[in-house]
Amino acid sequence: MAPKATMVIMAMTGGTATSFPMSNHTRERVTVAKLTLENFYSTLITQHEEREMRQRKLEKVMDEEGLIDEEKKMRRSQHARKETEFLRLKRTRLGLDDFESLKIIGRGAFGEVRLVQKKDTGHIYAMKILRKADMLEKEQVAHIRAERDMLVEADGAWVVKMFYSFQDKRNLYLIMEFLPGGDMMTLLMKKDTLTEEETQFYIAETVLAIDSIHQLGFIHRDIKPDNLLLDSRAYSTVGTPDYIAPEVFMQTGYNKLCDWWSLGVIMYEMLIGYPPFCSETPQETYRKVMNWKETLVFPPEVPISEKAKDLILRYCSDAEDRVGAVSVEEIKSHPFFEPVDWDHIRERPAAISIEIKSIDDTSNFDEFPESDILQPISVTNATEQDYKSKDWVFLNYTYKRFEGLTQRGSIPSYMKAGKL
């Protein structure tokens, strides 16, 4: 095992060792060099493992399809060409100039989301832009890193797919699939309340989305209507104090069960029309969440079934008693979900149809004024050094997905015009 780096450097003077204090600048450069080397070799290993995994996946698919040897040989040759192109494209630097910004479709505490078009392919994406300075100031670097890592590892139907990530001096950029259906918050604002059948559909889908995140070893901790995105077929995909579980506020430790609390709050809002703890101030909302045993009540003027009420109360309960504490099967077997065919839920028609007019249709999103987040900034020598001194915490943020770099040609069919 290698010895730990010391806080001093040794110089030989006349046969004796002399210690010199290591400056903060030198220490930081040593840290950056160490992380850069570790990242380089870790990336090489990961790329090799991913390449082997893709090859195994190809062989499995070909066996399942029952291809003859000649067809397998042709498919392997095509795959090898894709791998070669992937390696070439991975070496090219991806940046803001590769995308044309079309419209702002979302705004949050650390930045915004824009509809963009990749100039060389014409493909449409959602670009999430995060200001580095805000994340450093509010100590959110670890959370943003976790989000990026989760999107890299997620490769299923329930988590929005990320194709690329990169950075510049000012911002971090996540290039993700564009889901033109908008988000659940916008849908709730349009509909006011949902029927129990509609609620059952979207809550069931969100159960599967949250479970897929948990299976990757992540806790979302920020499940709310704004983060439930709807695709062109109105299926939901996971992205204020109202929805946060009390144990998260207490700072005494929490686990994945906090996400099920948030889902219970969303289910309440779908059926009743507003969140159970909503107040005029965040402080009052916090007080209500912490006193949920007294404040979680159902208004008599909005009748809901006993099954629905029971599930909400099972979600919004003490963590140790919360539904899902045993396993996700505990949630799926609740009487509220009795009619749900969990294995074929995405094959069933969506509860609410959404009209998509074009590949860049943003009619299901709110309007936002323009901002200067993408404007180039004048950098003085002092700020240049400040950027460099802090930028190492965003090391290894860049990512390129195999499918994103090797797919060419037609726009995905689900993004074409028509009512779905």
XYZ file of C-alpha atoms in Angstrom:
420
model
C 0.000 0.000 0.000
C 1.460 3.396 -1.005
C 2.279 5.809 1.835
C -0.020 8.789 2.263
C 1.142 12.143 0.866
C 2.730 14.278 3.583
C 2.252 17.961 4.248
C 5.924 18.800 3.642
C 8.468 18.385 0.870
C 11.977 17.187 1.612
C 15.144 18.795 0.210
C 18.618 17.318 0.546
C 21.098 19.905 1.808
C 24.585 18.701 2.619
C 23.358 15.179 3.223
C 20.558 16.185 5.596
C 16.839 16.349 4.910
C 15.158 19.726 5.331
C 11.410 20.139 5.587
C 9.578 22.969 3.834
C 5.893 23.748 4.444
C 3.766 22.951 1.402
C 1.714 25.928 0.242
C -2.017 25.604 -0.314
C -1.440 26.193 -4.048
C 1.103 23.356 -4.250
C -1.095 21.006 -2.225
C -3.986 21.734 -4.550
C -1.860 21.060 -7.641
C -0.708 17.758 -6.142
C -4.357 16.830 -5.442
C -5.404 17.722 -8.998
C -2.515 15.719 -10.492
C -3.381 12.706 -8.329
C -7.073 12.862 -9.241
C -6.285 13.346 -12.927
C -4.101 10.226 -13.013
C -6.615 8.168 -11.055
C -9.388 9.364 -13.359
C -7.356 8.533 -16.488
C -6.696 4.917 -15.511
C -10.165 4.428 -14.028
C -11.701 5.657 -17.289
C -9.566 3.241 -19.343
C -10.728 0.295 -17.227
C -14.371 1.413 -17.368
C -14.266 1.858 -21.153
C -12.839 -1.647 -21.574
C -15.520 -3.153 -19.313
C -18.292 -1.281 -21.126
C -17.005 -2.414 -24.518
C -16.992 -6.043 -23.386
C -20.495 -5.632 -21.928
C -21.792 -4.269 -25.260
C -20.214 -7.215 -27.079
C -21.844 -9.712 -24.692
C -25.168 -7.944 -25.101
C -24.862 -8.180 -28.897
C -24.096 -11.920 -28.734
C -27.070 -12.508 -26.441
C -29.456 -10.604 -28.726
C -28.222 -12.504 -31.798
C -28.715 -15.838 -30.026
C -32.233 -14.830 -28.976
C -33.042 -13.842 -32.564
C -31.701 -17.169 -33.842
C -29.449 -15.618 -36.484
C -27.411 -17.852 -38.779
C -23.602 -17.596 -38.714
C -23.398 -15.359 -41.791
C -25.881 -12.859 -40.321
C -24.005 -12.914 -37.001
C -20.747 -12.180 -38.807
C -22.308 -9.179 -40.571
C -23.847 -7.879 -37.319
C -20.472 -8.201 -35.524
C -18.784 -6.286 -38.330
C -21.339 -3.467 -38.076
C -20.888 -3.364 -34.310
C -17.080 -3.219 -34.662
C -17.398 -0.214 -36.979
C -19.633 1.509 -34.414
C -17.082 0.841 -31.669
C -14.326 2.331 -33.824
C -16.434 5.422 -34.543
C -17.276 5.703 -30.850
C -13.580 5.786 -29.927
C -12.923 8.432 -32.562
C -15.848 10.586 -31.506
C -14.993 10.270 -27.815
C -11.678 11.963 -28.542
C -13.400 14.987 -30.085
C -14.179 17.793 -27.678
C -17.916 18.438 -27.358
C -18.971 21.957 -26.411
C -21.642 24.612 -26.506
C -20.851 25.474 -30.137
C -22.061 22.008 -31.188
C -25.640 22.885 -30.197
C -28.133 25.531 -31.252
C -30.275 26.853 -28.416
C -33.962 26.983 -29.396
C -35.929 27.859 -26.259
C -35.863 27.874 -22.453
C -38.230 25.171 -21.138
C -37.371 25.155 -17.425
C -35.640 27.161 -14.711
C -34.403 26.186 -11.256
C -32.222 27.235 -8.349
C -28.899 26.490 -10.077
C -29.659 27.136 -13.720
C -32.104 26.286 -16.467
C -33.147 23.741 -19.101
C -33.132 24.603 -22.798
C -34.429 22.877 -25.894
C -31.402 22.519 -28.182
C -30.565 20.988 -31.556
C -27.254 19.247 -32.273
C -25.888 20.938 -35.359
C -24.319 17.934 -37.084
C -27.202 15.466 -36.682
C -30.249 17.713 -36.251
C -31.313 15.721 -33.194
C -33.326 17.525 -30.524
C -32.271 17.378 -26.863
C -32.951 19.016 -23.520
C -29.830 20.796 -22.245
C -29.636 21.266 -18.475
C -27.277 24.136 -17.632
C -25.935 24.439 -14.087
C -23.912 27.408 -12.821
C -20.702 26.232 -11.133
C -20.488 29.273 -8.866
C -23.977 28.674 -7.426
C -23.270 24.995 -6.774
C -19.990 25.790 -5.023
C -21.550 28.559 -2.953
C -24.476 26.370 -1.846
C -22.319 23.249 -1.419
C -24.294 21.247 -3.976
C -21.329 19.775 -5.882
C -21.787 16.292 -4.387
C -25.510 16.274 -5.215
C -24.897 17.353 -8.810
C -22.196 14.712 -9.174
C -24.635 12.090 -7.854
C -27.261 13.209 -10.395
C -24.747 12.925 -13.223
C -23.603 9.481 -12.012
C -27.196 8.257 -11.723
C -28.009 9.389 -15.269
C -24.861 7.661 -16.567
C -25.757 4.361 -14.904
C -29.487 4.480 -15.654
C -30.346 2.725 -18.895
C -34.021 1.885 -18.695
C -37.427 3.209 -19.610
C -38.088 5.064 -16.358
C -35.175 7.477 -16.019
C -34.551 10.199 -18.575
C -31.596 9.215 -20.775
C -28.465 11.383 -20.714
C -26.364 11.358 -23.885
C -23.553 13.781 -23.088
C -22.167 15.951 -20.316
C -19.446 18.582 -20.566
C -18.366 21.833 -18.949
C -16.771 25.214 -19.499
C -15.402 27.815 -17.087
C -18.839 28.977 -16.024
C -21.300 26.077 -16.323
C -21.899 22.337 -16.352
C -24.032 20.930 -19.174
C -26.184 17.787 -19.256
C -27.529 16.815 -22.695
C -30.602 14.631 -22.182
C -33.448 13.228 -24.221
C -36.235 15.745 -24.751
C -39.582 14.521 -23.448
C -42.165 16.777 -25.129
C -45.057 15.972 -22.803
C -43.927 18.501 -20.190
C -43.975 17.680 -16.485
C -46.547 16.591 -13.939
C -46.710 20.049 -12.355
C -47.824 21.585 -15.661
C -50.378 18.797 -16.128
C -51.758 19.349 -12.620
C -52.032 23.096 -13.238
C -54.047 22.391 -16.399
C -56.259 19.678 -14.893
C -56.521 20.910 -11.270
C -57.167 17.355 -10.040
C -56.874 13.876 -11.546
C -59.373 11.043 -11.316
C -58.425 7.995 -9.243
C -57.883 6.006 -12.446
C -55.517 8.675 -13.814
C -53.778 8.935 -10.454
C -53.372 5.167 -10.286
C -51.704 5.187 -13.723
C -49.163 7.927 -12.949
C -48.407 6.837 -9.381
C -47.875 3.237 -10.553
C -45.436 4.414 -13.220
C -43.614 6.578 -10.703
C -43.314 3.593 -8.338
C -41.413 1.767 -11.087
C -39.308 4.848 -11.840
C -38.313 5.343 -8.190
C -37.601 1.637 -7.760
C -35.287 1.685 -10.800
C -33.309 4.500 -9.154
C -33.148 2.640 -5.846
C -31.904 -0.493 -7.617
C -28.944 1.535 -8.896
C -28.116 2.401 -5.288
C -29.310 6.023 -5.421
C -31.815 7.978 -3.332
C -33.579 10.714 -5.312
C -34.602 12.845 -2.300
C -36.228 15.441 -4.555
C -39.293 13.655 -5.940
C -41.863 16.326 -6.856
C -44.274 16.994 -9.752
C -41.691 19.167 -11.555
C -39.350 16.151 -11.751
C -41.935 13.738 -13.181
C -41.499 14.223 -16.927
C -44.019 13.068 -19.526
C -42.999 11.654 -22.876
C -44.964 12.102 -26.099
C -47.328 9.297 -25.084
C -47.920 10.914 -21.660
C -45.923 8.317 -19.757
C -44.090 9.655 -16.710
C -40.340 9.506 -16.204
C -38.280 10.688 -13.222
C -36.284 14.499 -12.978
C -39.807 22.900 -2.186
C -40.253 21.675 1.328
C -43.751 20.509 0.377
C -42.574 17.065 -0.762
C -39.593 16.406 1.531
C -39.859 13.695 4.201
C -39.528 14.826 7.837
C -36.477 12.619 8.483
C -34.558 14.525 5.781
C -35.157 17.784 7.661
C -34.084 16.237 10.967
C -30.532 15.570 9.677
C -30.272 12.424 11.779
C -30.013 10.148 8.770
C -32.430 8.931 6.130
C -32.654 6.215 3.486
C -34.514 5.466 0.251
C -37.845 5.411 2.095
C -37.866 9.220 1.988
C -38.760 8.955 -1.727
C -41.943 7.028 -0.931
C -43.050 9.794 1.451
C -42.662 12.288 -1.425
C -44.763 10.062 -3.687
C -47.529 10.040 -1.079
C -47.532 13.853 -1.048
C -47.769 13.927 -4.854
C -50.615 11.400 -4.818
C -52.487 13.589 -2.331
C -51.982 16.616 -4.598
C -53.222 14.725 -7.666
C -56.480 13.764 -5.958
C -57.131 16.785 -3.723
C -55.722 19.593 -5.875
C -52.969 20.908 -3.591
C -50.168 19.432 -1.438
C -51.153 18.451 2.120
C -48.616 20.755 3.806
C -48.786 23.781 1.496
C -48.523 27.157 3.218
C -47.730 30.763 2.392
C -44.151 30.478 3.656
C -41.521 27.709 3.555
C -41.190 28.024 7.334
C -44.863 27.247 7.857
C -44.665 24.350 5.375
C -41.686 22.973 7.308
C -43.659 23.242 10.564
C -46.578 21.352 9.035
C -44.339 18.585 7.656
C -42.667 18.092 11.032
C -46.105 17.927 12.690
C -47.627 15.737 9.991
C -49.580 13.561 12.427
C -51.788 16.586 13.161
C -51.610 18.443 9.832
C -52.120 15.599 7.320
C -55.898 15.684 6.917
C -58.308 15.017 4.070
C -60.876 17.758 3.282
C -64.409 16.343 3.440
C -65.496 18.359 0.389
C -63.172 16.300 -1.855
C -64.265 12.666 -1.549
C -61.677 9.979 -2.319
C -61.810 6.220 -1.884
C -60.658 4.482 1.281
C -58.056 2.569 -0.767
C -56.531 5.821 -2.014
C -56.607 7.386 1.439
C -54.991 4.323 3.002
C -52.131 4.293 0.459
C -51.386 7.991 1.050
C -51.283 7.376 4.804
C -49.009 4.357 4.280
C -46.641 6.529 2.242
C -46.779 9.474 4.637
C -45.969 7.723 7.906
C -43.006 7.138 10.199
C -40.113 5.770 8.144
C -40.011 2.420 9.950
C -43.727 1.855 9.252
C -43.763 3.254 5.716
C -45.011 1.145 2.826
C -42.012 -0.022 0.815
C -39.870 -0.565 3.921
C -39.936 -4.309 3.241
C -39.705 -4.139 -0.572
C -41.328 -2.452 -3.550
C -43.607 -5.515 -3.847
C -45.319 -4.299 -0.678
C -46.359 -1.175 -2.608
C -47.385 -3.028 -5.754
C -49.659 -5.358 -3.790
C -51.604 -2.516 -2.153
C -55.359 -2.699 -2.972
C -55.236 0.715 -4.705
C -53.124 -0.877 -7.450
C -55.261 -4.006 -7.793
C -56.168 -3.457 -11.496
C -52.559 -2.612 -12.498
C -50.701 -5.022 -14.770
C -47.196 -4.128 -13.583
C -45.393 -6.146 -16.258
C -47.157 -4.463 -19.181
C -47.908 -0.986 -17.858
C -46.163 0.816 -20.734
C -48.210 -1.112 -23.263
C -51.469 0.262 -21.922
C -52.848 3.569 -23.314
C -51.798 6.594 -21.267
C -54.372 7.951 -18.845
C -54.246 11.396 -20.472
C -53.385 11.868 -24.158
C -51.010 14.638 -25.172
C -50.836 16.260 -28.600
C -47.350 16.676 -30.081
C -47.237 18.853 -33.204
C -43.541 18.626 -34.111
C -40.181 17.310 -32.913
C -39.488 20.603 -31.114
C -43.007 21.206 -29.777
C -42.791 22.989 -26.412
C -46.501 23.757 -25.976
C -46.594 21.520 -22.891
C -43.997 23.659 -21.104
C -44.309 27.033 -19.386
C -42.932 30.186 -21.010
C -39.700 31.636 -19.583
C -37.943 34.928 -20.364
C -34.457 34.803 -21.905
C -31.387 34.872 -19.636
C -27.668 35.546 -19.943
C -26.538 32.134 -18.697
C -24.964 31.255 -22.058
C -23.387 34.662 -22.686
C -19.570 34.701 -22.733
C -18.054 36.363 -19.693
C -15.081 38.697 -19.499
C -12.452 36.986 -17.384
C -9.755 38.949 -15.575
C -6.500 37.368 -14.434
C -7.845 37.239 -10.873
C -11.077 35.476 -11.825
C -9.148 33.160 -14.184
C -7.069 31.969 -11.228
C -10.211 31.694 -9.085
C -11.869 29.461 -11.703
C -8.786 27.257 -11.965
C -8.460 26.904 -8.208
C -12.021 25.600 -7.868
C -12.502 23.775 -11.156
C -10.807 20.558 -10.050
C -13.902 19.589 -8.011
C -15.718 19.085 -11.352
C -13.046 16.728 -12.695
C -14.342 13.749 -14.699
C -17.718 15.378 -15.352
C -17.521 14.796 -19.123
C -19.515 11.854 -20.509
C -20.554 10.543 -23.939
C -23.071 7.735 -24.337
C -22.345 5.049 -26.926
C -25.821 5.234 -28.478
C -25.697 9.024 -28.663
C -22.459 9.073 -30.646
C -23.097 6.137 -32.973
C -26.721 6.676 -33.968
C -27.210 8.736 -37.096
C -30.053 9.622 -39.404
C -33.740 9.644 -38.643
C -35.421 11.462 -35.802
C -36.903 9.015 -33.236
C -40.441 8.036 -34.279
C -41.951 8.990 -30.915
C -40.989 12.610 -31.590
C -42.821 12.873 -34.906
C -46.037 14.835 -35.206
C -49.383 13.440 -34.268
C -51.689 12.830 -31.353
C -50.481 9.835 -29.378
